[in-house]
Amino acid sequence: MSNIIKYRVHEVGKDFERTSKEIIETIAPYYPGNKNHMTSLEDAELDIVFEKFTQDNAVESFEKYFADTEKPPEEKKPAPAAQAAPQAPAAAQPQTQAAPQAPASPQAQAVPQAPAAPRPQAGPQRPPMQGAPRPAQQGQGRPMQQGQRPGGPRPGQQGQRPGQPMQGQNRPPMRPGQAPAQGQRPMGGQPPRPAQPQRPQQPRVQTRREGSQIVDTRGSNVDLSRYDERIDALVPDRVKNVGPGKQKFKKNNNRRPAGVRPKVETEAEKLKRLELEKARKATLKITIPDEIVVSELATRLKKTNADVVKKLMLLGVMANANQVVDFDTAALVCEEFKVKYEREIVVTIEERLIDDSDDADENLEPRSPVVVVMGHVDHGKTSLLDAIRDAHVTATEAGGITQHIGAYKVNKNGRDITFLDTPGHAAFTAMRARGANITDIAILVVAADDGIMPQTVEAINHAKAAGVSIIVAINKMDKPEANPERVKQALTEHGLVPEEWGGDVICVPVSALKHEGIEELLEMVLLTADMLDLKANPNRAAKGTVVEAKLDKGRGPVATLLVQNGTLHAGDVIIAGTVVGRVRAMTDDKGRKITDAPPSTPVEIIGLSDVPAAGDIFHAVADEKMARELAEQRRQEEKEKQFKSTQKVSLDDLFSQIQQGEIKDLNIIVKADVQGSVEAVKTSLERLSNDEVRVRVIHGGVGAITDSDLMLANASNAIIVGFNVRPDAQTRENAHAQNVDIRTYRVIYECIEEIETAMKGMLAPKYRENVLGHAEVRQTFKVSGIGTIAGCYVTDGKIVRNAKVRVLRDSVVIAETELDSLKRFKDDAKEVAQGYECGMGLVRYNDIKEGDVIEAYVMEEYRE
Ligand SMILES: Nc1nc2c(ncn2[C@@H]2O[C@H](COP(=O)(O)OP(=O)(O)OP(=O)(O)O)[C@@H](O)[C@H]2O)c(=O)[nH]1
């Protein structure tokens, strides 16, 4: 650097108001050699000059100096100027450090090497600098040191030379001509910064060590970064390499730029910022969903997990960061933190796509009733449906060809009635299990010659569970042995009291075979419909249920839909369960093409992408793309559902389900060997109802537990209780697959007790029976002295020697005991597997008959 910028002896002399000779003499003792006024001076030589003249300007007494500085500048102005005048402009630095290494120290950079002003080339060319000579000083031939302190030079204050940048500005001392050439310093154009100079200067007691130079950085407005550049420029390489390494001011570079803001202000600013932050937090508003993980809540509250967990603890909720809390708890935490909150409303695709809002009364119009026919096998359901259709479809609709699409409409007295063509409660309940409640009225067909049969009872209970109105059609009235009174009598036993006996159940005697009583029956259906006041809004997007669906070879997926609300139009986009499609063609039950299907209309449509399931609910939607998205989402949900075992009510977790509010009604199906037991259990169980749970026996019947019971239990989320009756192997397997809880008992009070304790959450069964297998008694042998030996064939599972057994006759338990002996031919056997024959003797039981079933089981410890 010094090679580039020449600073000649005469220039230095001029700057310091010394002769060239004096300068040369100053340097000579340190750097001997021939020099003249044109000799360029090296950095080290310059440093010596600066040191020399700086020291020459040292004040004699600090006391005097400090005393001077405390006086108002105005008073002192003329005097110090005069005093300082004869002196060299150097600051009073009693430093003896004149070594060439001096500039290497950071302090040395602050040494006023700036004899710029007097220099002819530098002075005039410079734009006014902060330290520009004031008129008074100019009059004295040199500018005052930094102008702001008329008290004269003081220790540590450099730059007393004319034209030198003011220290207050923290300009690094500069040699004339150097900075502009290097472009290291934004000299010109930098406006004077008066803040520092005008600050009342307190006497600064500075402990200065002999031989060191100190940069006064206490003003907090020293731009130290500038010194780094100067260091690089000024420090000779050999000096740089000495010591523990370069010690740049950069370490302190985090200081604010000179003159921008003093340290006190920074603190104030920080406080202000903190306050602002606090204020911002105070007005924080967050949204909380119905359930939120604690860590997520903490994030939203801008708190740590620990803070939130602590607050929860104080609120009496023990939850860790990964646990979920409900909205109310989260809201309490928000209140504790004084954070505003509101409930997060999650709009699902379903909500956006499907408008499930209720209709306003003024938009509702009467709709025709939807009727299902149920009853015991062979009581004439199909015959009745055919009779109704024959009388009202083929006869009245000229040219109409009856289509079996799963539902049809008949017209009576100018009003329509829709019949579901699938008789029996199986289809009805299967549909209900899928969430579809499509029927308004159930016609219960009871053969007058047969009376109430098991499936009649089931049908009654299925209809009751679905909450539909029942009309009894007493069929086969043409038969001579028909006894409608007996039927009515039996009906009362099942809670259906005929009208003529003071009840509200309409009973119509009919003959499906002879087409008698059909008109009366239909009239009664209309009457019941009037009572139900069935209404729908035809002026909205259609909603309904898939009644039937199949894959047609030529037409692709074909589905029968029953429109329940709104009107379905040809061309509509519909979503049914996980299937999406556009209604390409629509035909009614008479095979006619139609374009609009108002409420209670069954239609057959084509155009779906896949075959939906019967019972699926369909919606006509506006956005096909979104519908596909929803279908995909539903498929995903279905998969997840399959993964998780279906949550069905069971006695084991009854209490937890009650506590979680999942159960309000405990539905029970009671099956027993005799009607008396059914009634007894029913009354006893229903008495168990308490404030939280209502125990409802939705079906009670005599006989084995069958698939039909399972179906009802499945649809109504019920548990099955059996007394002295048991499910057969297939039913048990199905129950297991469908997660239906079947409990079997021998004594009523055991059942009552178990359900009661389960409701109280005290049910802790330690043992549970595990059925090992069944064997059918094929032959019996009487052995004197031993008793009866049963020759059996193991039908499923295995029979184990130590197992307990029960004897079943027509699925009714007739004995419970243990195995006395188990033999394969003449040998004792430990166990006999399925498909083998064996001989069995039972402990204290000899009344075994051919056809009996022996069930072997063991009691196993049960762990939840
Ligand atoms: N005498 C007489 N026989 C009838 C009447 N209704 C039906 N039947 C007869 O009863 C038998 C059973 O009739 P279905 O209509 O098949 O009875 P279902 O209830 O539909 O029977 P499933 O479909 O097996 O459940 C048939 O042989 C019919 O002919 C009737 O009103 N009078």
PDB file of C-alpha atoms in Angstrom, residues 588-749:
ATOM      1  CA  ASP A 588     -89.087 -46.892 -13.930  1.00  0.00           C
ATOM      2  CA  ASP A 589     -90.545 -50.154 -12.586  1.00  0.00           C
ATOM      3  CA  LYS A 590     -92.688 -50.481 -15.703  1.00  0.00           C
ATOM      4  CA  GLY A 591     -89.658 -50.320 -17.964  1.00  0.00           C
ATOM      5  CA  ARG A 592     -90.400 -46.825 -19.269  1.00  0.00           C
ATOM      6  CA  LYS A 593     -87.623 -44.340 -19.846  1.00  0.00           C
ATOM      7  CA  ILE A 594     -87.997 -41.365 -17.571  1.00  0.00           C
ATOM      8  CA  THR A 595     -85.961 -38.223 -17.085  1.00  0.00           C
ATOM      9  CA  ASP A 596     -87.071 -37.179 -13.606  1.00  0.00           C
ATOM     10  CA  ALA A 597     -87.674 -39.269 -10.526  1.00  0.00           C
ATOM     11  CA  PRO A 598     -89.377 -37.435  -7.642  1.00  0.00           C
ATOM     12  CA  PRO A 599     -89.286 -38.660  -4.000  1.00  0.00           C
ATOM     13  CA  SER A 600     -90.408 -42.237  -3.237  1.00  0.00           C
ATOM     14  CA  THR A 601     -89.771 -43.321  -6.812  1.00  0.00           C
ATOM     15  CA  PRO A 602     -87.842 -46.492  -7.514  1.00  0.00           C
ATOM     16  CA  VAL A 603     -85.751 -46.261 -10.684  1.00  0.00           C
ATOM     17  CA  GLU A 604     -83.236 -48.382 -12.442  1.00  0.00           C
ATOM     18  CA  ILE A 605     -80.206 -46.530 -13.692  1.00  0.00           C
ATOM     19  CA  ILE A 606     -77.111 -47.249 -15.725  1.00  0.00           C
ATOM     20  CA  GLY A 607     -73.943 -45.209 -15.921  1.00  0.00           C
ATOM     21  CA  LEU A 608     -72.208 -46.006 -12.664  1.00  0.00           C
ATOM     22  CA  SER A 609     -68.527 -46.873 -12.721  1.00  0.00           C
ATOM     23  CA  ASP A 610     -68.979 -49.866 -10.455  1.00  0.00           C
ATOM     24  CA  VAL A 611     -71.653 -51.891  -8.716  1.00  0.00           C
ATOM     25  CA  PRO A 612     -72.698 -50.241  -5.456  1.00  0.00           C
ATOM     26  CA  ALA A 613     -73.895 -52.289  -2.481  1.00  0.00           C
ATOM     27  CA  ALA A 614     -77.554 -52.611  -1.610  1.00  0.00           C
ATOM     28  CA  GLY A 615     -78.245 -50.208   1.221  1.00  0.00           C
ATOM     29  CA  ASP A 616     -75.663 -47.663   0.082  1.00  0.00           C
ATOM     30  CA  ILE A 617     -76.933 -44.123   0.283  1.00  0.00           C
ATOM     31  CA  PHE A 618     -76.633 -42.116  -2.909  1.00  0.00           C
ATOM     32  CA  HIS A 619     -76.498 -38.375  -3.504  1.00  0.00           C
ATOM     33  CA  ALA A 620     -76.777 -36.383  -6.691  1.00  0.00           C
ATOM     34  CA  VAL A 621     -73.900 -33.901  -6.688  1.00  0.00           C
ATOM     35  CA  ALA A 622     -72.746 -30.988  -8.757  1.00  0.00           C
ATOM     36  CA  ASP A 623     -69.015 -31.623  -8.924  1.00  0.00           C
ATOM     37  CA  GLU A 624     -67.970 -34.932 -10.433  1.00  0.00           C
ATOM     38  CA  LYS A 625     -64.277 -34.422  -9.686  1.00  0.00           C
ATOM     39  CA  MET A 626     -64.922 -33.752  -6.039  1.00  0.00           C
ATOM     40  CA  ALA A 627     -67.279 -36.718  -5.936  1.00  0.00           C
ATOM     41  CA  ARG A 628     -64.476 -38.959  -7.181  1.00  0.00           C
ATOM     42  CA  GLU A 629     -62.236 -37.523  -4.492  1.00  0.00           C
ATOM     43  CA  LEU A 630     -64.862 -38.280  -1.877  1.00  0.00           C
ATOM     44  CA  ALA A 631     -65.323 -41.810  -3.200  1.00  0.00           C
ATOM     45  CA  GLU A 632     -61.579 -42.352  -2.930  1.00  0.00           C
ATOM     46  CA  GLN A 633     -61.624 -41.011   0.603  1.00  0.00           C
ATOM     47  CA  ARG A 634     -64.466 -43.330   1.512  1.00  0.00           C
ATOM     48  CA  ARG A 635     -62.605 -46.288   0.038  1.00  0.00           C
ATOM     49  CA  GLN A 636     -59.648 -45.376   2.195  1.00  0.00           C
ATOM     50  CA  GLU A 637     -61.827 -45.073   5.277  1.00  0.00           C
ATOM     51  CA  GLU A 638     -63.398 -48.425   4.538  1.00  0.00           C
ATOM     52  CA  LYS A 639     -59.975 -50.012   4.366  1.00  0.00           C
ATOM     53  CA  GLU A 640     -58.995 -48.455   7.674  1.00  0.00           C
ATOM     54  CA  LYS A 641     -62.241 -49.643   9.173  1.00  0.00           C
ATOM     55  CA  GLN A 642     -61.469 -53.162   8.113  1.00  0.00           C
ATOM     56  CA  PHE A 643     -58.134 -52.915   9.817  1.00  0.00           C
ATOM     57  CA  LYS A 644     -59.626 -51.877  13.082  1.00  0.00           C
ATOM     58  CA  SER A 645     -61.984 -54.452  14.464  1.00  0.00           C
ATOM     59  CA  THR A 646     -65.447 -53.065  14.399  1.00  0.00           C
ATOM     60  CA  GLN A 647     -66.416 -51.432  17.619  1.00  0.00           C
ATOM     61  CA  LYS A 648     -69.354 -53.431  18.822  1.00  0.00           C
ATOM     62  CA  VAL A 649     -70.891 -53.352  22.197  1.00  0.00           C
ATOM     63  CA  SER A 650     -69.665 -56.131  24.434  1.00  0.00           C
ATOM     64  CA  LEU A 651     -70.018 -56.681  28.124  1.00  0.00           C
ATOM     65  CA  ASP A 652     -66.262 -56.534  28.583  1.00  0.00           C
ATOM     66  CA  ASP A 653     -65.926 -52.931  27.572  1.00  0.00           C
ATOM     67  CA  LEU A 654     -69.486 -51.865  28.252  1.00  0.00           C
ATOM     68  CA  PHE A 655     -68.524 -49.611  31.124  1.00  0.00           C
ATOM     69  CA  SER A 656     -65.866 -47.742  29.145  1.00  0.00           C
ATOM     70  CA  GLN A 657     -68.301 -47.290  26.289  1.00  0.00           C
ATOM     71  CA  ILE A 658     -70.932 -45.969  28.692  1.00  0.00           C
ATOM     72  CA  GLN A 659     -68.376 -43.600  30.171  1.00  0.00           C
ATOM     73  CA  GLN A 660     -67.325 -42.331  26.786  1.00  0.00           C
ATOM     74  CA  GLY A 661     -70.938 -41.671  25.992  1.00  0.00           C
ATOM     75  CA  GLU A 662     -70.878 -44.155  23.129  1.00  0.00           C
ATOM     76  CA  ILE A 663     -73.734 -46.089  24.605  1.00  0.00           C
ATOM     77  CA  LYS A 664     -77.021 -44.641  25.642  1.00  0.00           C
ATOM     78  CA  ASP A 665     -79.121 -47.700  24.892  1.00  0.00           C
ATOM     79  CA  LEU A 666     -77.908 -51.167  25.731  1.00  0.00           C
ATOM     80  CA  ASN A 667     -79.725 -53.329  23.225  1.00  0.00           C
ATOM     81  CA  ILE A 668     -80.119 -56.960  24.147  1.00  0.00           C
ATOM     82  CA  ILE A 669     -81.518 -59.907  22.255  1.00  0.00           C
ATOM     83  CA  VAL A 670     -82.751 -62.661  24.533  1.00  0.00           C
ATOM     84  CA  LYS A 671     -83.017 -66.230  23.361  1.00  0.00           C
ATOM     85  CA  ALA A 672     -84.176 -68.966  25.734  1.00  0.00           C
ATOM     86  CA  ASP A 673     -85.461 -72.495  25.721  1.00  0.00           C
ATOM     87  CA  VAL A 674     -88.894 -71.520  26.970  1.00  0.00           C
ATOM     88  CA  GLN A 675     -91.005 -68.391  26.554  1.00  0.00           C
ATOM     89  CA  GLY A 676     -91.251 -68.019  30.330  1.00  0.00           C
ATOM     90  CA  SER A 677     -87.503 -67.496  30.605  1.00  0.00           C
ATOM     91  CA  VAL A 678     -87.565 -64.937  27.814  1.00  0.00           C
ATOM     92  CA  GLU A 679     -90.168 -62.896  29.625  1.00  0.00           C
ATOM     93  CA  ALA A 680     -88.471 -63.234  32.988  1.00  0.00           C
ATOM     94  CA  VAL A 681     -85.100 -62.170  31.630  1.00  0.00           C
ATOM     95  CA  LYS A 682     -86.618 -59.374  29.632  1.00  0.00           C
ATOM     96  CA  THR A 683     -88.280 -57.760  32.629  1.00  0.00           C
ATOM     97  CA  SER A 684     -85.315 -58.263  34.913  1.00  0.00           C
ATOM     98  CA  LEU A 685     -82.888 -56.794  32.405  1.00  0.00           C
ATOM     99  CA  GLU A 686     -85.002 -53.788  31.566  1.00  0.00           C
ATOM    100  CA  ARG A 687     -85.151 -52.977  35.243  1.00  0.00           C
ATOM    101  CA  LEU A 688     -81.396 -52.465  35.176  1.00  0.00           C
ATOM    102  CA  SER A 689     -81.809 -49.199  33.253  1.00  0.00           C
ATOM    103  CA  ASN A 690     -80.251 -46.237  35.004  1.00  0.00           C
ATOM    104  CA  ASP A 691     -79.665 -42.558  34.297  1.00  0.00           C
ATOM    105  CA  GLU A 692     -76.868 -43.230  31.872  1.00  0.00           C
ATOM    106  CA  VAL A 693     -78.010 -46.321  30.070  1.00  0.00           C
ATOM    107  CA  ARG A 694     -81.371 -47.643  29.058  1.00  0.00           C
ATOM    108  CA  VAL A 695     -81.465 -51.406  28.767  1.00  0.00           C
ATOM    109  CA  ARG A 696     -83.720 -52.429  25.898  1.00  0.00           C
ATOM    110  CA  VAL A 697     -84.538 -56.001  25.046  1.00  0.00           C
ATOM    111  CA  ILE A 698     -85.149 -55.508  21.343  1.00  0.00           C
ATOM    112  CA  HIS A 699     -85.954 -59.099  20.637  1.00  0.00           C
ATOM    113  CA  GLY A 700     -86.776 -62.113  22.672  1.00  0.00           C
ATOM    114  CA  GLY A 701     -87.470 -65.519  21.275  1.00  0.00           C
ATOM    115  CA  VAL A 702     -87.565 -69.205  21.933  1.00  0.00           C
ATOM    116  CA  GLY A 703     -85.017 -71.409  20.269  1.00  0.00           C
ATOM    117  CA  ALA A 704     -81.386 -71.547  19.315  1.00  0.00           C
ATOM    118  CA  ILE A 705     -79.341 -68.444  18.575  1.00  0.00           C
ATOM    119  CA  THR A 706     -79.414 -68.101  14.810  1.00  0.00           C
ATOM    120  CA  ASP A 707     -77.887 -65.998  12.059  1.00  0.00           C
ATOM    121  CA  SER A 708     -81.043 -63.946  12.042  1.00  0.00           C
ATOM    122  CA  ASP A 709     -80.360 -62.925  15.646  1.00  0.00           C
ATOM    123  CA  LEU A 710     -76.828 -62.027  14.646  1.00  0.00           C
ATOM    124  CA  MET A 711     -78.123 -59.877  11.863  1.00  0.00           C
ATOM    125  CA  LEU A 712     -80.408 -57.987  14.188  1.00  0.00           C
ATOM    126  CA  ALA A 713     -77.653 -57.668  16.783  1.00  0.00           C
ATOM    127  CA  ASN A 714     -75.355 -56.356  14.090  1.00  0.00           C
ATOM    128  CA  ALA A 715     -77.843 -53.807  12.813  1.00  0.00           C
ATOM    129  CA  SER A 716     -78.903 -52.668  16.262  1.00  0.00           C
ATOM    130  CA  ASN A 717     -75.531 -52.942  18.001  1.00  0.00           C
ATOM    131  CA  ALA A 718     -76.923 -55.420  20.464  1.00  0.00           C
ATOM    132  CA  ILE A 719     -75.562 -58.249  22.544  1.00  0.00           C
ATOM    133  CA  ILE A 720     -77.203 -61.644  22.525  1.00  0.00           C
ATOM    134  CA  VAL A 721     -78.075 -63.406  25.735  1.00  0.00           C
ATOM    135  CA  GLY A 722     -78.918 -67.081  25.598  1.00  0.00           C
ATOM    136  CA  PHE A 723     -80.536 -69.213  28.324  1.00  0.00           C
ATOM    137  CA  ASN A 724     -80.069 -72.890  27.957  1.00  0.00           C
ATOM    138  CA  VAL A 725     -79.717 -72.301  24.231  1.00  0.00           C
ATOM    139  CA  ARG A 726     -76.568 -72.005  22.219  1.00  0.00           C
ATOM    140  CA  PRO A 727     -75.562 -70.954  18.761  1.00  0.00           C
ATOM    141  CA  ASP A 728     -74.550 -73.650  16.337  1.00  0.00           C
ATOM    142  CA  ALA A 729     -70.984 -73.769  15.115  1.00  0.00           C
ATOM    143  CA  GLN A 730     -71.653 -71.689  12.008  1.00  0.00           C
ATOM    144  CA  THR A 731     -73.483 -68.997  13.946  1.00  0.00           C
ATOM    145  CA  ARG A 732     -70.744 -68.850  16.520  1.00  0.00           C
ATOM    146  CA  GLU A 733     -68.190 -68.411  13.780  1.00  0.00           C
ATOM    147  CA  ASN A 734     -70.257 -65.683  12.160  1.00  0.00           C
ATOM    148  CA  ALA A 735     -70.714 -63.963  15.512  1.00  0.00           C
ATOM    149  CA  HIS A 736     -66.984 -63.984  15.967  1.00  0.00           C
ATOM    150  CA  ALA A 737     -66.439 -62.574  12.496  1.00  0.00           C
ATOM    151  CA  GLN A 738     -69.034 -59.872  13.032  1.00  0.00           C
ATOM    152  CA  ASN A 739     -67.868 -59.097  16.553  1.00  0.00           C
ATOM    153  CA  VAL A 740     -71.241 -59.814  18.060  1.00  0.00           C
ATOM    154  CA  ASP A 741     -71.054 -60.644  21.756  1.00  0.00           C
ATOM    155  CA  ILE A 742     -73.017 -63.769  22.614  1.00  0.00           C
ATOM    156  CA  ARG A 743     -73.399 -64.609  26.302  1.00  0.00           C
ATOM    157  CA  THR A 744     -74.935 -67.860  27.380  1.00  0.00           C
ATOM    158  CA  TYR A 745     -76.207 -68.645  30.858  1.00  0.00           C
ATOM    159  CA  ARG A 746     -77.908 -71.395  32.725  1.00  0.00           C
ATOM    160  CA  VAL A 747     -79.381 -69.295  35.497  1.00  0.00           C
ATOM    161  CA  ILE A 748     -81.178 -65.972  35.106  1.00  0.00           C
ATOM    162  CA  TYR A 749     -79.673 -64.257  38.097  1.00  0.00           C
TER     163      TYR A 749
END
